[in-house]
Amino acid sequence: MHKEDQALIFELSKRGRVGYSLPEMDVPEVDVSELLPEGYLRAEEAELPEVSELDIMRHYTALSKRNHGVDSGFYPLGSCTMKYNPKINENVARFNGFAHIHPLQDESSVQGALELMYDLQEHLIEITGMDEVTLQPAAGAHGEWTGLMMIRAYHEANGDTKRTKVIVPDSAHGTNPASATVAGFETVTVKSNEHGLVDLEDLRNVVGEDTAALMLTNPNTLGLFEENIVEMAEIVHGAGGKLYYDGANLNAVLSKARPGDMGFDVVHLNLHKTFTGPHGGGGPGSGPVGVKEDLIPFLPKPVVTKQGDEYVLDYNRPHSIGRVKPYYGNFGINVRAYTYIRSMGPDGLKAVTEYAVLNANYMMRRLAPFYDLPFDRHCKHEFVLSGKRQKKLGVRTLDIAKRLLDFGYHPPTIYFPLNVEECIMIEPTETESKETLDAFCDAMIQIAKEAEENPEIVQEAPHSTVVGRLDETTAARKPILRYQKL
Ligand SMILES: *Cc1c(COP(=O)(O)O)cnc(C)c1O
């Protein structure tokens, strides 16, 4: 790496060097101090970097090479499906008719966009087994909150105002208790049993007249299918509560099982996970929510519907919880998901599930001799290992994650779910080849051997990255603001 690749853009700056050229001025020069009130004028010149066009290209190209994304390498995050985003999605999202419409255009002039939204809703209804879907929420957590607000409105419409509690398993994704709190509920935790599934006895104990809903992921965040789901639904429904399905990662059940058939009343999906929208820094998300019949009146408005041959936005929804996102939601991501569903077809979606589950089980079995396997049973789309054995040798799961960086991998999720000691949570997804899975397993196996023979190399990792081991929290807690003086 060249020295300039490490430099900050401010360090590359040389007074008077420019990366632009403007035509000669053909209008009179204006003194801004005559236009702006004094209080709004800068006391000192802005300290902007001055670099040539080539310098700035090299600077950003060097930075981009330090990024890790699904397009640059394997990214096995558990509970956060990071799969390939097919490029045909991008082509379709850029069609003029989709990319250049204005959200305030008259409905009659955006019939194609409304048709796509309506059709996407229909596909998601079919995939989830629900009765109606809204595309408004902008992310998974936003979908959770929207779903819970509908459940709240439902109970209130029945005069049932004592239901203040939402039950979540101890293995739940962190957004579940957070959304329940933001929606005004109190969270109650239900324990997992020794098989990693919700403990039915404990569920019976916590369910009661104050239960608004149970929030569940199935398969759960340990990658295990909650095989008692029908009984759980009976327990919760029997007490008058609703069942909420966190379908952020639907990779394990797509075209095989449906939340609606398992007894769930509300489900959210992450189109930026299962349905191949770009994820995280790659773009805005979309977290559609599906509901069963009795919750339809509470859906956010407007609802995209069809009247005769025309697609319309229906605002006449007196019981609606209201709008949760302006305009059409994150329309571009919906176009990508629609493209994905249509290009895969029903057989393709079924294959997704089969390969996602096969890949996870293959890796779990290859790694099981070298790491502890807390739940020794078939997994679905993801699985958890425990670094307990390595911890006894003085190597923590955090060290293993850091060492993976030296092999060029983004580490998997670690220390989550909380009910597994020294947890390592891996989701390979269906889009990776056997060669990629094997190469990652080889690296994990080598690290397990290093932990026994040469623990320092793991404890002091990473060795080959631009910066060494970073403080995990200081950057977030104490950001350095270069322009504080402004
Ligand atoms: C990612 C995820 C969420 C949250 O989705 P966001 O789009 O990040 O808000 C919720 N639940 C589970 C299980 C997830 O994996």
Coordinates of N, CA, C and O in Angstrom, one line a residue, residues 43-145:
A43 N -17.2 33.3 10.1 CA -16.1 34.2 10.6 C -14.8 33.8 9.9 O -14.0 34.7 9.6
E44 N -14.6 32.5 9.7 CA -13.3 32.1 9.0 C -13.7 31.3 7.8 O -14.8 30.7 7.7
E45 N -12.7 31.2 6.9 CA -13.0 30.4 5.7 C -13.2 28.9 6.0 O -12.5 28.4 7.0
A46 N -14.0 28.2 5.3 CA -14.2 26.8 5.6 C -12.8 26.0 5.2 O -12.2 26.4 4.2
E47 N -12.5 25.1 6.0 CA -11.2 24.4 5.8 C -11.5 23.2 4.8 O -11.7 22.1 5.3
L48 N -11.6 23.5 3.6 CA -12.0 22.4 2.6 C -10.7 21.9 2.0 O -9.8 22.6 1.7
P49 N -10.7 20.6 1.7 CA -9.5 20.0 1.1 C -9.3 20.5 -0.3 O -10.4 20.6 -1.0
E50 N -8.1 20.7 -0.8 CA -7.9 21.1 -2.2 C -7.0 20.1 -2.8 O -5.8 20.0 -2.5
V51 N -7.6 19.4 -3.7 CA -6.8 18.3 -4.4 C -7.2 18.2 -5.9 O -8.2 18.7 -6.3
S52 N -6.3 17.5 -6.6 CA -6.6 17.4 -8.1 C -7.7 16.3 -8.3 O -7.9 15.5 -7.4
E53 N -8.2 16.2 -9.5 CA -9.2 15.2 -9.8 C -8.6 13.8 -9.7 O -9.2 12.9 -9.1
L54 N -7.4 13.6 -10.1 CA -6.7 12.3 -10.0 C -6.5 11.9 -8.5 O -6.8 10.8 -8.1
D55 N -6.1 12.9 -7.7 CA -5.8 12.6 -6.3 C -7.1 12.1 -5.6 O -7.1 11.2 -4.8
I56 N -8.2 12.8 -6.0 CA -9.5 12.5 -5.3 C -10.0 11.1 -5.8 O -10.5 10.3 -5.0
M57 N -9.8 10.8 -7.1 CA -10.2 9.5 -7.6 C -9.4 8.4 -6.8 O -10.0 7.4 -6.4
R58 N -8.1 8.6 -6.7 CA -7.3 7.6 -6.0 C -7.7 7.5 -4.6 O -7.7 6.4 -4.0
H59 N -8.0 8.6 -4.0 CA -8.3 8.6 -2.5 C -9.6 7.7 -2.3 O -9.6 6.8 -1.5
Y60 N -10.6 8.0 -3.1 CA -11.9 7.3 -2.9 C -11.8 5.8 -3.3 O -12.4 4.9 -2.8
T61 N -11.0 5.6 -4.4 CA -10.8 4.2 -4.8 C -10.1 3.4 -3.7 O -10.5 2.3 -3.4
A62 N -9.1 4.0 -3.1 CA -8.4 3.3 -2.0 C -9.3 3.0 -0.8 O -9.3 2.0 -0.3
L63 N -10.1 4.0 -0.5 CA -11.1 3.8 0.6 C -12.1 2.7 0.2 O -12.4 1.9 1.1
S64 N -12.6 2.7 -1.0 CA -13.6 1.7 -1.4 C -13.0 0.3 -1.3 O -13.7 -0.7 -1.0
K65 N -11.7 0.1 -1.5 CA -11.1 -1.2 -1.4 C -11.1 -1.7 0.0 O -10.9 -2.9 0.2
R66 N -11.2 -0.8 0.9 CA -11.2 -1.3 2.3 C -12.6 -1.7 2.8 O -12.8 -2.3 3.8
N67 N -13.6 -1.4 2.0 CA -14.9 -1.8 2.3 C -15.1 -3.3 2.1 O -14.6 -3.9 1.2
H68 N -16.0 -3.9 3.0 CA -16.4 -5.3 2.8 C -17.9 -5.3 2.5 O -18.7 -4.7 3.2
G69 N -18.2 -6.0 1.4 CA -19.6 -6.1 1.0 C -19.9 -7.5 0.4 O -18.9 -8.2 0.2
V70 N -21.1 -7.8 0.2 CA -21.4 -9.2 -0.3 C -20.8 -9.3 -1.7 O -20.3 -10.4 -2.1
D71 N -20.6 -8.2 -2.4 CA -20.0 -8.3 -3.8 C -18.5 -8.5 -3.7 O -17.8 -8.8 -4.7
S72 N -17.9 -8.3 -2.5 CA -16.4 -8.4 -2.4 C -16.0 -9.6 -1.6 O -14.8 -10.0 -1.7
G73 N -16.8 -10.2 -0.9 CA -16.4 -11.4 -0.1 C -17.5 -12.0 0.7 O -18.6 -11.4 0.9
F74 N -17.2 -13.2 1.2 CA -18.2 -14.0 2.0 C -18.6 -13.2 3.3 O -17.7 -12.6 3.9
Y75 N -19.8 -13.2 3.7 CA -20.3 -12.3 4.7 C -21.3 -13.1 5.6 O -22.6 -12.9 5.5
P76 N -20.9 -14.0 6.4 CA -21.8 -15.0 7.0 C -22.5 -14.5 8.3 O -22.5 -15.2 9.3
L77 N -23.0 -13.3 8.3 CA -23.7 -12.8 9.5 C -24.9 -13.7 9.9 O -25.8 -13.9 9.0
G78 N -25.0 -14.1 11.1 CA -26.2 -14.8 11.5 C -27.3 -13.8 11.8 O -27.0 -12.6 12.2
S79 N -28.6 -14.2 11.7 CA -29.7 -13.3 11.9 C -29.7 -12.1 11.1 O -30.3 -11.1 11.5
C80 N -29.1 -12.1 9.9 CA -29.1 -10.9 9.1 C -28.8 -11.2 7.7 O -27.8 -10.8 7.2
T81 N -29.6 -12.1 7.1 CA -29.3 -12.6 5.8 C -28.6 -11.6 4.9 O -29.1 -10.6 4.5
M82 N -27.3 -12.0 4.5 CA -26.5 -11.1 3.7 C -26.2 -11.9 2.4 O -25.2 -12.5 2.2
K83 N -27.3 -12.0 1.5 CA -27.1 -12.8 0.3 C -26.9 -11.9 -0.9 O -27.1 -10.7 -0.9
Y84 N -26.5 -12.5 -2.0 CA -26.2 -11.8 -3.2 C -27.4 -11.0 -3.7 O -28.6 -11.5 -3.6
N85 N -27.2 -9.8 -4.2 CA -28.3 -8.9 -4.7 C -28.1 -9.0 -6.2 O -27.3 -8.3 -6.8
P86 N -29.0 -9.8 -6.9 CA -28.9 -10.0 -8.3 C -28.9 -8.6 -9.1 O -29.7 -7.7 -8.7
K87 N -28.1 -8.5 -10.1 CA -27.9 -7.2 -10.7 C -29.1 -6.8 -11.6 O -29.4 -5.7 -11.9
I88 N -29.9 -7.8 -12.0 CA -31.1 -7.6 -12.8 C -32.1 -6.7 -12.0 O -32.8 -5.8 -12.5
N89 N -32.1 -6.8 -10.6 CA -32.9 -6.0 -9.8 C -32.6 -4.5 -10.0 O -33.5 -3.7 -10.0
E90 N -31.3 -4.3 -10.1 CA -30.8 -2.9 -10.2 C -31.3 -2.3 -11.6 O -31.7 -1.2 -11.7
N91 N -31.1 -3.1 -12.6 CA -31.5 -2.7 -14.0 C -33.0 -2.3 -14.0 O -33.4 -1.2 -14.5
V92 N -33.8 -3.1 -13.4 CA -35.3 -2.9 -13.4 C -35.6 -1.7 -12.6 O -36.4 -0.8 -13.0
A93 N -35.0 -1.5 -11.4 CA -35.3 -0.4 -10.6 C -34.9 0.9 -11.2 O -35.4 2.0 -10.9
R94 N -34.0 0.9 -12.2 CA -33.6 2.1 -12.9 C -34.4 2.4 -14.2 O -34.2 3.4 -14.8
F95 N -35.4 1.6 -14.5 CA -36.3 1.9 -15.6 C -36.8 3.3 -15.4 O -37.3 3.6 -14.3
N96 N -36.9 4.1 -16.5 CA -37.4 5.4 -16.4 C -38.8 5.5 -15.7 O -39.0 6.3 -14.9
G97 N -39.6 4.6 -16.1 CA -41.0 4.6 -15.6 C -41.1 4.3 -14.1 O -42.1 4.7 -13.4
F98 N -40.1 3.7 -13.5 CA -40.0 3.5 -12.1 C -39.2 4.6 -11.4 O -39.6 5.1 -10.3
A99 N -38.0 4.9 -12.0 CA -37.1 5.8 -11.3 C -37.5 7.3 -11.4 O -37.1 8.0 -10.5
H100 N -38.2 7.6 -12.4 CA -38.4 9.1 -12.7 C -39.8 9.5 -12.4 O -40.2 10.6 -12.8
I101 N -40.6 8.7 -11.8 CA -42.0 9.2 -11.4 C -41.9 10.0 -10.1 O -41.0 9.9 -9.4
H102 N -42.9 10.9 -10.0 CA -42.9 11.7 -8.8 C -44.0 11.2 -7.9 O -45.1 10.9 -8.3
P103 N -43.7 11.2 -6.6 CA -44.8 10.6 -5.6 C -46.0 11.4 -5.6 O -47.1 10.9 -5.1
L104 N -46.0 12.7 -6.1 CA -47.3 13.4 -6.1 C -48.0 13.4 -7.4 O -49.0 14.1 -7.6
Q105 N -47.5 12.6 -8.4 CA -48.2 12.5 -9.6 C -49.6 12.0 -9.4 O -49.9 11.2 -8.5
D106 N -50.5 12.3 -10.3 CA -51.9 11.8 -10.3 C -51.9 10.3 -10.4 O -51.1 9.7 -11.2
E107 N -52.8 9.6 -9.7 CA -52.8 8.2 -9.7 C -53.0 7.6 -11.1 O -52.4 6.6 -11.5
S108 N -53.7 8.3 -12.0 CA -54.0 7.8 -13.3 C -52.7 7.8 -14.1 O -52.6 7.0 -15.1
S109 N -51.7 8.6 -13.7 CA -50.4 8.6 -14.5 C -49.4 7.6 -13.9 O -48.3 7.6 -14.5
V110 N -49.7 6.9 -12.8 CA -48.7 6.0 -12.2 C -49.3 4.6 -12.1 O -49.0 3.9 -11.1
Q111 N -50.2 4.3 -13.0 CA -50.9 3.0 -12.9 C -49.9 1.8 -12.8 O -50.1 0.8 -12.1
G112 N -48.8 1.9 -13.6 CA -47.8 0.8 -13.6 C -47.2 0.6 -12.3 O -47.0 -0.5 -11.8
A113 N -46.8 1.7 -11.6 CA -46.2 1.6 -10.3 C -47.2 1.0 -9.3 O -46.8 0.2 -8.5
L114 N -48.4 1.5 -9.3 CA -49.4 1.0 -8.4 C -49.7 -0.5 -8.7 O -49.9 -1.3 -7.7
E115 N -49.7 -0.9 -10.0 CA -49.9 -2.3 -10.3 C -48.8 -3.1 -9.7 O -49.0 -4.2 -9.2
L116 N -47.5 -2.6 -9.8 CA -46.4 -3.4 -9.3 C -46.6 -3.6 -7.8 O -46.4 -4.6 -7.2
M117 N -47.0 -2.5 -7.1 CA -47.2 -2.6 -5.6 C -48.3 -3.6 -5.3 O -48.1 -4.4 -4.4
Y118 N -49.4 -3.5 -6.1 CA -50.5 -4.4 -5.8 C -50.1 -5.8 -6.0 O -50.3 -6.7 -5.2
D119 N -49.4 -6.1 -7.1 CA -48.9 -7.5 -7.4 C -47.9 -8.0 -6.4 O -48.0 -9.1 -6.0
L120 N -47.0 -7.1 -6.0 CA -46.1 -7.5 -4.9 C -46.8 -7.8 -3.6 O -46.5 -8.8 -3.0
Q121 N -47.8 -7.0 -3.3 CA -48.6 -7.4 -2.1 C -49.2 -8.8 -2.2 O -49.2 -9.6 -1.3
E122 N -49.8 -9.0 -3.5 CA -50.4 -10.3 -3.7 C -49.4 -11.5 -3.5 O -49.7 -12.5 -3.0
H123 N -48.2 -11.3 -4.1 CA -47.1 -12.3 -3.9 C -46.8 -12.5 -2.5 O -46.6 -13.7 -2.0
L124 N -46.7 -11.4 -1.7 CA -46.3 -11.6 -0.3 C -47.4 -12.2 0.5 O -47.1 -12.9 1.5
I125 N -48.6 -11.9 0.1 CA -49.8 -12.6 0.8 C -49.7 -14.1 0.6 O -49.8 -14.9 1.5
E126 N -49.4 -14.5 -0.7 CA -49.3 -15.9 -1.0 C -48.1 -16.6 -0.3 O -48.2 -17.7 0.3
I127 N -47.0 -15.8 -0.2 CA -45.8 -16.4 0.4 C -46.0 -16.5 2.0 O -45.5 -17.5 2.6
T128 N -46.7 -15.6 2.6 CA -46.8 -15.6 4.0 C -48.1 -16.3 4.5 O -48.1 -16.6 5.7
G129 N -49.1 -16.4 3.7 CA -50.3 -17.0 4.1 C -51.2 -16.0 4.9 O -52.0 -16.4 5.8
M130 N -50.9 -14.7 4.7 CA -51.7 -13.7 5.4 C -52.9 -13.3 4.5 O -53.0 -13.7 3.3
D131 N -53.7 -12.3 4.9 CA -54.9 -11.9 4.1 C -54.7 -10.6 3.5 O -55.3 -10.2 2.5
E132 N -53.8 -9.7 4.0 CA -53.5 -8.4 3.4 C -52.1 -8.0 3.8 O -51.6 -8.4 4.8
V133 N -51.5 -7.1 2.9 CA -50.1 -6.7 3.2 C -50.0 -5.2 3.0 O -50.6 -4.6 2.0
T134 N -49.2 -4.5 3.8 CA -48.9 -3.1 3.5 C -47.4 -3.0 3.2 O -46.6 -3.7 3.8
L135 N -47.1 -2.2 2.2 CA -45.6 -2.0 1.8 C -45.0 -0.8 2.5 O -43.9 -0.4 2.1
Q136 N -45.8 -0.1 3.3 CA -45.3 1.2 3.8 C -44.0 1.2 4.7 O -43.1 2.0 4.5
P137 N -43.9 0.3 5.7 CA -42.7 0.4 6.6 C -41.4 0.4 5.9 O -41.2 -0.4 4.9
A138 N -40.4 1.1 6.4 CA -39.1 1.3 5.8 C -38.1 0.3 6.2 O -37.0 0.4 5.6
A139 N -38.3 -0.5 7.1 CA -37.3 -1.5 7.6 C -38.0 -2.5 8.5 O -39.2 -2.4 8.8
G140 N -37.2 -3.5 8.9 CA -37.8 -4.6 9.7 C -38.3 -4.0 11.1 O -39.5 -4.3 11.4
A141 N -37.5 -3.2 11.7 CA -37.9 -2.7 13.0 C -39.2 -1.8 12.9 O -40.1 -1.8 13.7
H142 N -39.2 -1.1 11.8 CA -40.4 -0.2 11.5 C -41.6 -1.1 11.3 O -42.7 -0.7 11.7
G143 N -41.4 -2.2 10.6 CA -42.5 -3.1 10.4 C -43.0 -3.7 11.7 O -44.2 -3.8 12.0
E144 N -42.1 -4.0 12.6 CA -42.5 -4.6 13.9 C -43.3 -3.6 14.7 O -44.4 -3.9 15.2
W145 N -42.9 -2.3 14.7 CA -43.6 -1.3 15.4 C -45.0 -1.1 14.8 O -46.0 -1.0 15.5

